[in-house]
mmCIF file with all atom_site columns, C-alpha atoms in Angstrom:
data_model
loop_
_atom_site.group_PDB
_atom_site.id
_atom_site.type_symbol
_atom_site.label_atom_id
_atom_site.label_alt_id
_atom_site.label_comp_id
_atom_site.label_asym_id
_atom_site.label_entity_id
_atom_site.label_seq_id
_atom_site.pdbx_PDB_ins_code
_atom_site.Cartn_x
_atom_site.Cartn_y
_atom_site.Cartn_z
_atom_site.occupancy
_atom_site.B_iso_or_equiv
_atom_site.pdbx_formal_charge
_atom_site.auth_seq_id
_atom_site.auth_comp_id
_atom_site.auth_asym_id
_atom_site.auth_atom_id
_atom_site.pdbx_PDB_model_num
ATOM 1   C CA . MET A 1 1   ? 0.000   0.000  0.000   1.00 85.00 ? 1   MET A CA 1
ATOM 2   C CA . THR A 1 2   ? 1.368   3.408  -0.973  1.00 93.00 ? 2   THR A CA 1
ATOM 3   C CA . ILE A 1 3   ? -0.012  6.755  0.123   1.00 95.00 ? 3   ILE A CA 1
ATOM 4   C CA . ALA A 1 4   ? 0.470   9.852  -2.020  1.00 97.00 ? 4   ALA A CA 1
ATOM 5   C CA . PRO A 1 5   ? 0.499   12.944 0.222   1.00 96.00 ? 5   PRO A CA 1
ATOM 6   C CA . VAL A 1 6   ? 0.294   16.013 -2.011  1.00 92.00 ? 6   VAL A CA 1
ATOM 7   C CA . ALA A 1 7   ? -0.151  19.669 -1.055  1.00 88.00 ? 7   ALA A CA 1
ATOM 8   C CA . HIS A 1 8   ? -0.449  22.771 -3.165  1.00 78.00 ? 8   HIS A CA 1
ATOM 9   C CA . ASP A 1 9   ? -0.348  25.948 -1.076  1.00 80.00 ? 9   ASP A CA 1
ATOM 10  C CA . ARG A 1 10  ? -1.209  23.900 2.050   1.00 87.00 ? 10  ARG A CA 1
ATOM 11  C CA . LYS A 1 11  ? 2.091   22.250 2.840   1.00 91.00 ? 11  LYS A CA 1
ATOM 12  C CA . SER A 1 12  ? 2.043   23.336 6.486   1.00 92.00 ? 12  SER A CA 1
ATOM 13  C CA . ASP A 1 13  ? -1.383  21.700 6.920   1.00 94.00 ? 13  ASP A CA 1
ATOM 14  C CA . LEU A 1 14  ? -0.092  18.498 5.346   1.00 95.00 ? 14  LEU A CA 1
ATOM 15  C CA . LEU A 1 15  ? 3.047   18.543 7.481   1.00 95.00 ? 15  LEU A CA 1
ATOM 16  C CA . ASP A 1 16  ? 0.946   19.002 10.637  1.00 95.00 ? 16  ASP A CA 1
ATOM 17  C CA . TRP A 1 17  ? -1.355  16.143 9.624   1.00 94.00 ? 17  TRP A CA 1
ATOM 18  C CA . VAL A 1 18  ? 1.543   13.773 8.880   1.00 95.00 ? 18  VAL A CA 1
ATOM 19  C CA . ARG A 1 19  ? 3.253   14.726 12.143  1.00 95.00 ? 19  ARG A CA 1
ATOM 20  C CA . THR A 1 20  ? 0.044   14.010 14.090  1.00 94.00 ? 20  THR A CA 1
ATOM 21  C CA . ASN A 1 21  ? -0.601  10.718 12.256  1.00 92.00 ? 21  ASN A CA 1
ATOM 22  C CA . ARG A 1 22  ? 2.974   9.592  11.795  1.00 93.00 ? 22  ARG A CA 1
ATOM 23  C CA . GLU A 1 23  ? 2.437   6.150  13.364  1.00 90.00 ? 23  GLU A CA 1
ATOM 24  C CA . HIS A 1 24  ? -0.311  5.375  10.826  1.00 89.00 ? 24  HIS A CA 1
ATOM 25  C CA . VAL A 1 25  ? 1.433   6.968  7.840   1.00 91.00 ? 25  VAL A CA 1
ATOM 26  C CA . VAL A 1 26  ? 4.828   5.274  8.220   1.00 90.00 ? 26  VAL A CA 1
ATOM 27  C CA . ARG A 1 27  ? 3.264   1.829  7.934   1.00 90.00 ? 27  ARG A CA 1
ATOM 28  C CA . HIS A 1 28  ? 2.853   2.510  4.219   1.00 91.00 ? 28  HIS A CA 1
ATOM 29  C CA . GLY A 1 29  ? 5.063   3.559  1.359   1.00 93.00 ? 29  GLY A CA 1
ATOM 30  C CA . LEU A 1 30  ? 4.976   7.243  0.485   1.00 97.00 ? 30  LEU A CA 1
ATOM 31  C CA . VAL A 1 31  ? 5.258   9.007  -2.850  1.00 98.00 ? 31  VAL A CA 1
ATOM 32  C CA . ALA A 1 32  ? 4.941   12.775 -3.186  1.00 97.00 ? 32  ALA A CA 1
ATOM 33  C CA . THR A 1 33  ? 5.665   15.604 -5.554  1.00 94.00 ? 33  THR A CA 1
ATOM 34  C CA . ARG A 1 34  ? 9.179   16.984 -5.288  1.00 95.00 ? 34  ARG A CA 1
ATOM 35  C CA . SER A 1 35  ? 8.812   19.828 -2.792  1.00 92.00 ? 35  SER A CA 1
ATOM 36  C CA . THR A 1 36  ? 6.373   17.905 -0.602  1.00 94.00 ? 36  THR A CA 1
ATOM 37  C CA . ALA A 1 37  ? 8.715   14.897 -0.524  1.00 96.00 ? 37  ALA A CA 1
ATOM 38  C CA . TRP A 1 38  ? 11.633  17.169 0.360   1.00 96.00 ? 38  TRP A CA 1
ATOM 39  C CA . LEU A 1 39  ? 9.626   18.770 3.174   1.00 95.00 ? 39  LEU A CA 1
ATOM 40  C CA . LEU A 1 40  ? 8.542   15.428 4.659   1.00 96.00 ? 40  LEU A CA 1
ATOM 41  C CA . ARG A 1 41  ? 12.121  14.139 4.529   1.00 97.00 ? 41  ARG A CA 1
ATOM 42  C CA . ARG A 1 42  ? 13.634  17.286 6.043   1.00 97.00 ? 42  ARG A CA 1
ATOM 43  C CA . GLU A 1 43  ? 11.066  17.993 8.738   1.00 96.00 ? 43  GLU A CA 1
ATOM 44  C CA . LEU A 1 44  ? 10.077  14.458 9.751   1.00 96.00 ? 44  LEU A CA 1
ATOM 45  C CA . GLY A 1 45  ? 12.905  12.237 8.506   1.00 97.00 ? 45  GLY A CA 1
ATOM 46  C CA . LEU A 1 46  ? 10.515  10.100 6.461   1.00 97.00 ? 46  LEU A CA 1
ATOM 47  C CA . THR A 1 47  ? 11.442  7.970  3.482   1.00 96.00 ? 47  THR A CA 1
ATOM 48  C CA . VAL A 1 48  ? 9.457   9.403  0.572   1.00 97.00 ? 48  VAL A CA 1
ATOM 49  C CA . ARG A 1 49  ? 9.764   8.616  -3.119  1.00 97.00 ? 49  ARG A CA 1
ATOM 50  C CA . ALA A 1 50  ? 9.769   11.884 -5.065  1.00 98.00 ? 50  ALA A CA 1
ATOM 51  C CA . VAL A 1 51  ? 8.257   12.542 -8.476  1.00 97.00 ? 51  VAL A CA 1
ATOM 52  C CA . GLU A 1 52  ? 8.380   15.807 -10.408 1.00 96.00 ? 52  GLU A CA 1
ATOM 53  C CA . SER A 1 53  ? 6.796   18.930 -8.949  1.00 91.00 ? 53  SER A CA 1
ATOM 54  C CA . GLY A 1 54  ? 3.087   19.356 -9.662  1.00 85.00 ? 54  GLY A CA 1
ATOM 55  C CA . PRO A 1 55  ? 3.461   21.969 -12.417 1.00 84.00 ? 55  PRO A CA 1
ATOM 56  C CA . HIS A 1 56  ? 6.122   19.818 -14.098 1.00 91.00 ? 56  HIS A CA 1
ATOM 57  C CA . GLY A 1 57  ? 3.996   16.684 -14.336 1.00 92.00 ? 57  GLY A CA 1
ATOM 58  C CA . GLY A 1 58  ? 4.205   15.242 -10.819 1.00 94.00 ? 58  GLY A CA 1
ATOM 59  C CA . ASP A 1 59  ? 0.435   15.111 -10.409 1.00 93.00 ? 59  ASP A CA 1
ATOM 60  C CA . GLN A 1 60  ? 0.244   13.195 -13.678 1.00 94.00 ? 60  GLN A CA 1
ATOM 61  C CA . GLN A 1 61  ? 2.977   10.811 -12.527 1.00 97.00 ? 61  GLN A CA 1
ATOM 62  C CA . ILE A 1 62  ? 1.039   10.066 -9.351  1.00 97.00 ? 62  ILE A CA 1
ATOM 63  C CA . GLY A 1 63  ? -2.115  9.620  -11.432 1.00 97.00 ? 63  GLY A CA 1
ATOM 64  C CA . SER A 1 64  ? -0.286  7.026  -13.497 1.00 97.00 ? 64  SER A CA 1
ATOM 65  C CA . MET A 1 65  ? 0.694   5.233  -10.286 1.00 97.00 ? 65  MET A CA 1
ATOM 66  C CA . VAL A 1 66  ? -2.975  5.208  -9.242  1.00 97.00 ? 66  VAL A CA 1
ATOM 67  C CA . ILE A 1 67  ? -3.922  3.674  -12.592 1.00 97.00 ? 67  ILE A CA 1
ATOM 68  C CA . GLY A 1 68  ? -1.173  1.066  -12.195 1.00 97.00 ? 68  GLY A CA 1
ATOM 69  C CA . GLY A 1 69  ? -2.364  0.144  -8.696  1.00 95.00 ? 69  GLY A CA 1
ATOM 70  C CA . GLU A 1 70  ? 0.802   1.355  -6.994  1.00 96.00 ? 70  GLU A CA 1
ATOM 71  C CA . VAL A 1 71  ? -0.792  4.308  -5.180  1.00 96.00 ? 71  VAL A CA 1
ATOM 72  C CA . THR A 1 72  ? -3.706  3.094  -3.071  1.00 94.00 ? 72  THR A CA 1
ATOM 73  C CA . SER A 1 73  ? -4.612  6.275  -1.123  1.00 94.00 ? 73  SER A CA 1
ATOM 74  C CA . LEU A 1 74  ? -4.429  9.950  -2.020  1.00 96.00 ? 74  LEU A CA 1
ATOM 75  C CA . VAL A 1 75  ? -4.157  12.738 0.537   1.00 95.00 ? 75  VAL A CA 1
ATOM 76  C CA . PHE A 1 76  ? -4.332  15.947 -1.475  1.00 92.00 ? 76  PHE A CA 1
ATOM 77  C CA . PHE A 1 77  ? -4.534  19.202 0.441   1.00 89.00 ? 77  PHE A CA 1
ATOM 78  C CA . TRP A 1 78  ? -5.192  22.020 -1.988  1.00 78.00 ? 78  TRP A CA 1
ATOM 79  C CA . ASP A 1 79  ? -6.845  25.380 -1.744  1.00 78.00 ? 79  ASP A CA 1
ATOM 80  C CA . PRO A 1 80  ? -9.942  25.367 -3.961  1.00 77.00 ? 80  PRO A CA 1
ATOM 81  C CA . LEU A 1 81  ? -9.782  29.183 -4.076  1.00 80.00 ? 81  LEU A CA 1
ATOM 82  C CA . TRP A 1 82  ? -6.226  29.114 -5.429  1.00 71.00 ? 82  TRP A CA 1
ATOM 83  C CA . ALA A 1 83  ? -6.000  29.677 -9.168  1.00 69.00 ? 83  ALA A CA 1
ATOM 84  C CA . ALA A 1 84  ? -3.201  27.229 -9.951  1.00 66.00 ? 84  ALA A CA 1
ATOM 85  C CA . PRO A 1 85  ? -1.690  27.420 -13.415 1.00 71.00 ? 85  PRO A CA 1
ATOM 86  C CA . HIS A 1 86  ? -1.870  23.627 -13.500 1.00 71.00 ? 86  HIS A CA 1
ATOM 87  C CA . VAL A 1 87  ? -5.391  23.287 -12.061 1.00 78.00 ? 87  VAL A CA 1
ATOM 88  C CA . HIS A 1 88  ? -6.282  20.834 -14.832 1.00 82.00 ? 88  HIS A CA 1
ATOM 89  C CA . ASP A 1 89  ? -3.537  18.494 -13.613 1.00 83.00 ? 89  ASP A CA 1
ATOM 90  C CA . VAL A 1 90  ? -4.919  18.740 -10.084 1.00 84.00 ? 90  VAL A CA 1
ATOM 91  C CA . LEU A 1 91  ? -8.425  17.902 -11.259 1.00 88.00 ? 91  LEU A CA 1
ATOM 92  C CA . ALA A 1 92  ? -7.134  15.073 -13.458 1.00 92.00 ? 92  ALA A CA 1
ATOM 93  C CA . LEU A 1 93  ? -5.382  13.458 -10.475 1.00 93.00 ? 93  LEU A CA 1
ATOM 94  C CA . VAL A 1 94  ? -8.515  13.623 -8.353  1.00 93.00 ? 94  VAL A CA 1
ATOM 95  C CA . ARG A 1 95  ? -10.595 12.297 -11.277 1.00 96.00 ? 95  ARG A CA 1
ATOM 96  C CA . VAL A 1 96  ? -8.274  9.297  -11.754 1.00 97.00 ? 96  VAL A CA 1
ATOM 97  C CA . ALA A 1 97  ? -8.361  8.535  -8.026  1.00 96.00 ? 97  ALA A CA 1
ATOM 98  C CA . VAL A 1 98  ? -12.168 8.597  -8.037  1.00 95.00 ? 98  VAL A CA 1
ATOM 99  C CA . LEU A 1 99  ? -12.377 6.474  -11.190 1.00 96.00 ? 99  LEU A CA 1
ATOM 100 C CA . HIS A 1 100 ? -10.057 3.871  -9.654  1.00 96.00 ? 100 HIS A CA 1
ATOM 101 C CA . ASP A 1 101 ? -12.017 3.941  -6.396  1.00 94.00 ? 101 ASP A CA 1
ATOM 102 C CA . ILE A 1 102 ? -9.138  4.642  -4.036  1.00 94.00 ? 102 ILE A CA 1
ATOM 103 C CA . PRO A 1 103 ? -9.625  6.571  -0.776  1.00 93.00 ? 103 PRO A CA 1
ATOM 104 C CA . VAL A 1 104 ? -9.143  10.318 -1.320  1.00 94.00 ? 104 VAL A CA 1
ATOM 105 C CA . ALA A 1 105 ? -8.788  12.968 1.382   1.00 94.00 ? 105 ALA A CA 1
ATOM 106 C CA . LEU A 1 106 ? -8.957  16.600 0.321   1.00 91.00 ? 106 LEU A CA 1
ATOM 107 C CA . ASN A 1 107 ? -8.776  18.199 3.760   1.00 91.00 ? 107 ASN A CA 1
ATOM 108 C CA . PRO A 1 108 ? -7.421  17.426 7.239   1.00 92.00 ? 108 PRO A CA 1
ATOM 109 C CA . ALA A 1 109 ? -10.770 16.069 8.534   1.00 92.00 ? 109 ALA A CA 1
ATOM 110 C CA . SER A 1 110 ? -11.096 13.453 5.793   1.00 92.00 ? 110 SER A CA 1
ATOM 111 C CA . ALA A 1 111 ? -7.396  12.598 6.025   1.00 93.00 ? 111 ALA A CA 1
ATOM 112 C CA . GLN A 1 112 ? -7.800  12.046 9.766   1.00 91.00 ? 112 GLN A CA 1
ATOM 113 C CA . ALA A 1 113 ? -10.676 9.628  9.161   1.00 89.00 ? 113 ALA A CA 1
ATOM 114 C CA . MET A 1 114 ? -8.597  7.743  6.595   1.00 89.00 ? 114 MET A CA 1
ATOM 115 C CA . SER A 1 115 ? -5.575  7.449  8.874   1.00 87.00 ? 115 SER A CA 1
ATOM 116 C CA . LEU A 1 116 ? -7.592  6.228  11.834  1.00 83.00 ? 116 LEU A CA 1
ATOM 117 C CA . ASP A 1 117 ? -9.091  3.540  9.601   1.00 74.00 ? 117 ASP A CA 1
ATOM 118 C CA . GLY A 1 118 ? -5.661  2.443  8.358   1.00 74.00 ? 118 GLY A CA 1
ATOM 119 C CA . PHE A 1 119 ? -6.221  3.981  4.912   1.00 73.00 ? 119 PHE A CA 1
ATOM 120 C CA . THR A 1 120 ? -8.645  1.228  3.911   1.00 64.00 ? 120 THR A CA 1
ATOM 121 C CA . LEU A 1 121 ? -11.984 2.925  4.606   1.00 55.00 ? 121 LEU A CA 1
ATOM 122 C CA . GLU A 1 122 ? -13.396 -0.496 5.434   1.00 51.00 ? 122 GLU A CA 1
ATOM 123 C CA . HIS A 1 123 ? -15.794 1.086  7.913   1.00 40.00 ? 123 HIS A CA 1
ATOM 124 C CA . ALA A 1 124 ? -17.080 3.559  5.322   1.00 43.00 ? 124 ALA A CA 1
ATOM 125 C CA . ALA A 1 125 ? -18.432 0.705  3.196   1.00 43.00 ? 125 ALA A CA 1
ATOM 126 C CA . THR A 1 126 ? -20.429 -0.625 6.137   1.00 43.00 ? 126 THR A CA 1
ATOM 127 C CA . GLY A 1 127 ? -21.549 2.785  7.352   1.00 43.00 ? 127 GLY A CA 1
ATOM 128 C CA . ALA A 1 128 ? -19.704 2.354  10.667  1.00 42.00 ? 128 ALA A CA 1
ATOM 129 C CA . LEU A 1 129 ? -17.608 5.507  10.372  1.00 40.00 ? 129 LEU A CA 1
#
């Protein structure tokens, strides 16, 4: 199981969430866009596979990993009010994750629910969450 933590303009929120949920997160492989991977390595000492930055195709690389079954959970903190020059890449990544039916968290509350469930969302399917 590999988690893709991604953050555009919300890296401090992602860092806080990973720090709080470190024991759950480190049980899985991690892959992140370049600056997010660098931040998680530097601040928390985590092993994180890096892909390109988001504007340089990193979101698309992670999307390809979702399609290939390598990425099994997406934690993507982004500001919906932020006019990103690569907003279409952001939306494409979320679309691929939804199409491949993997758990997706777009804010700290949903990411917290995913981490407490072990990133499987087994309880969501039964309505027990």
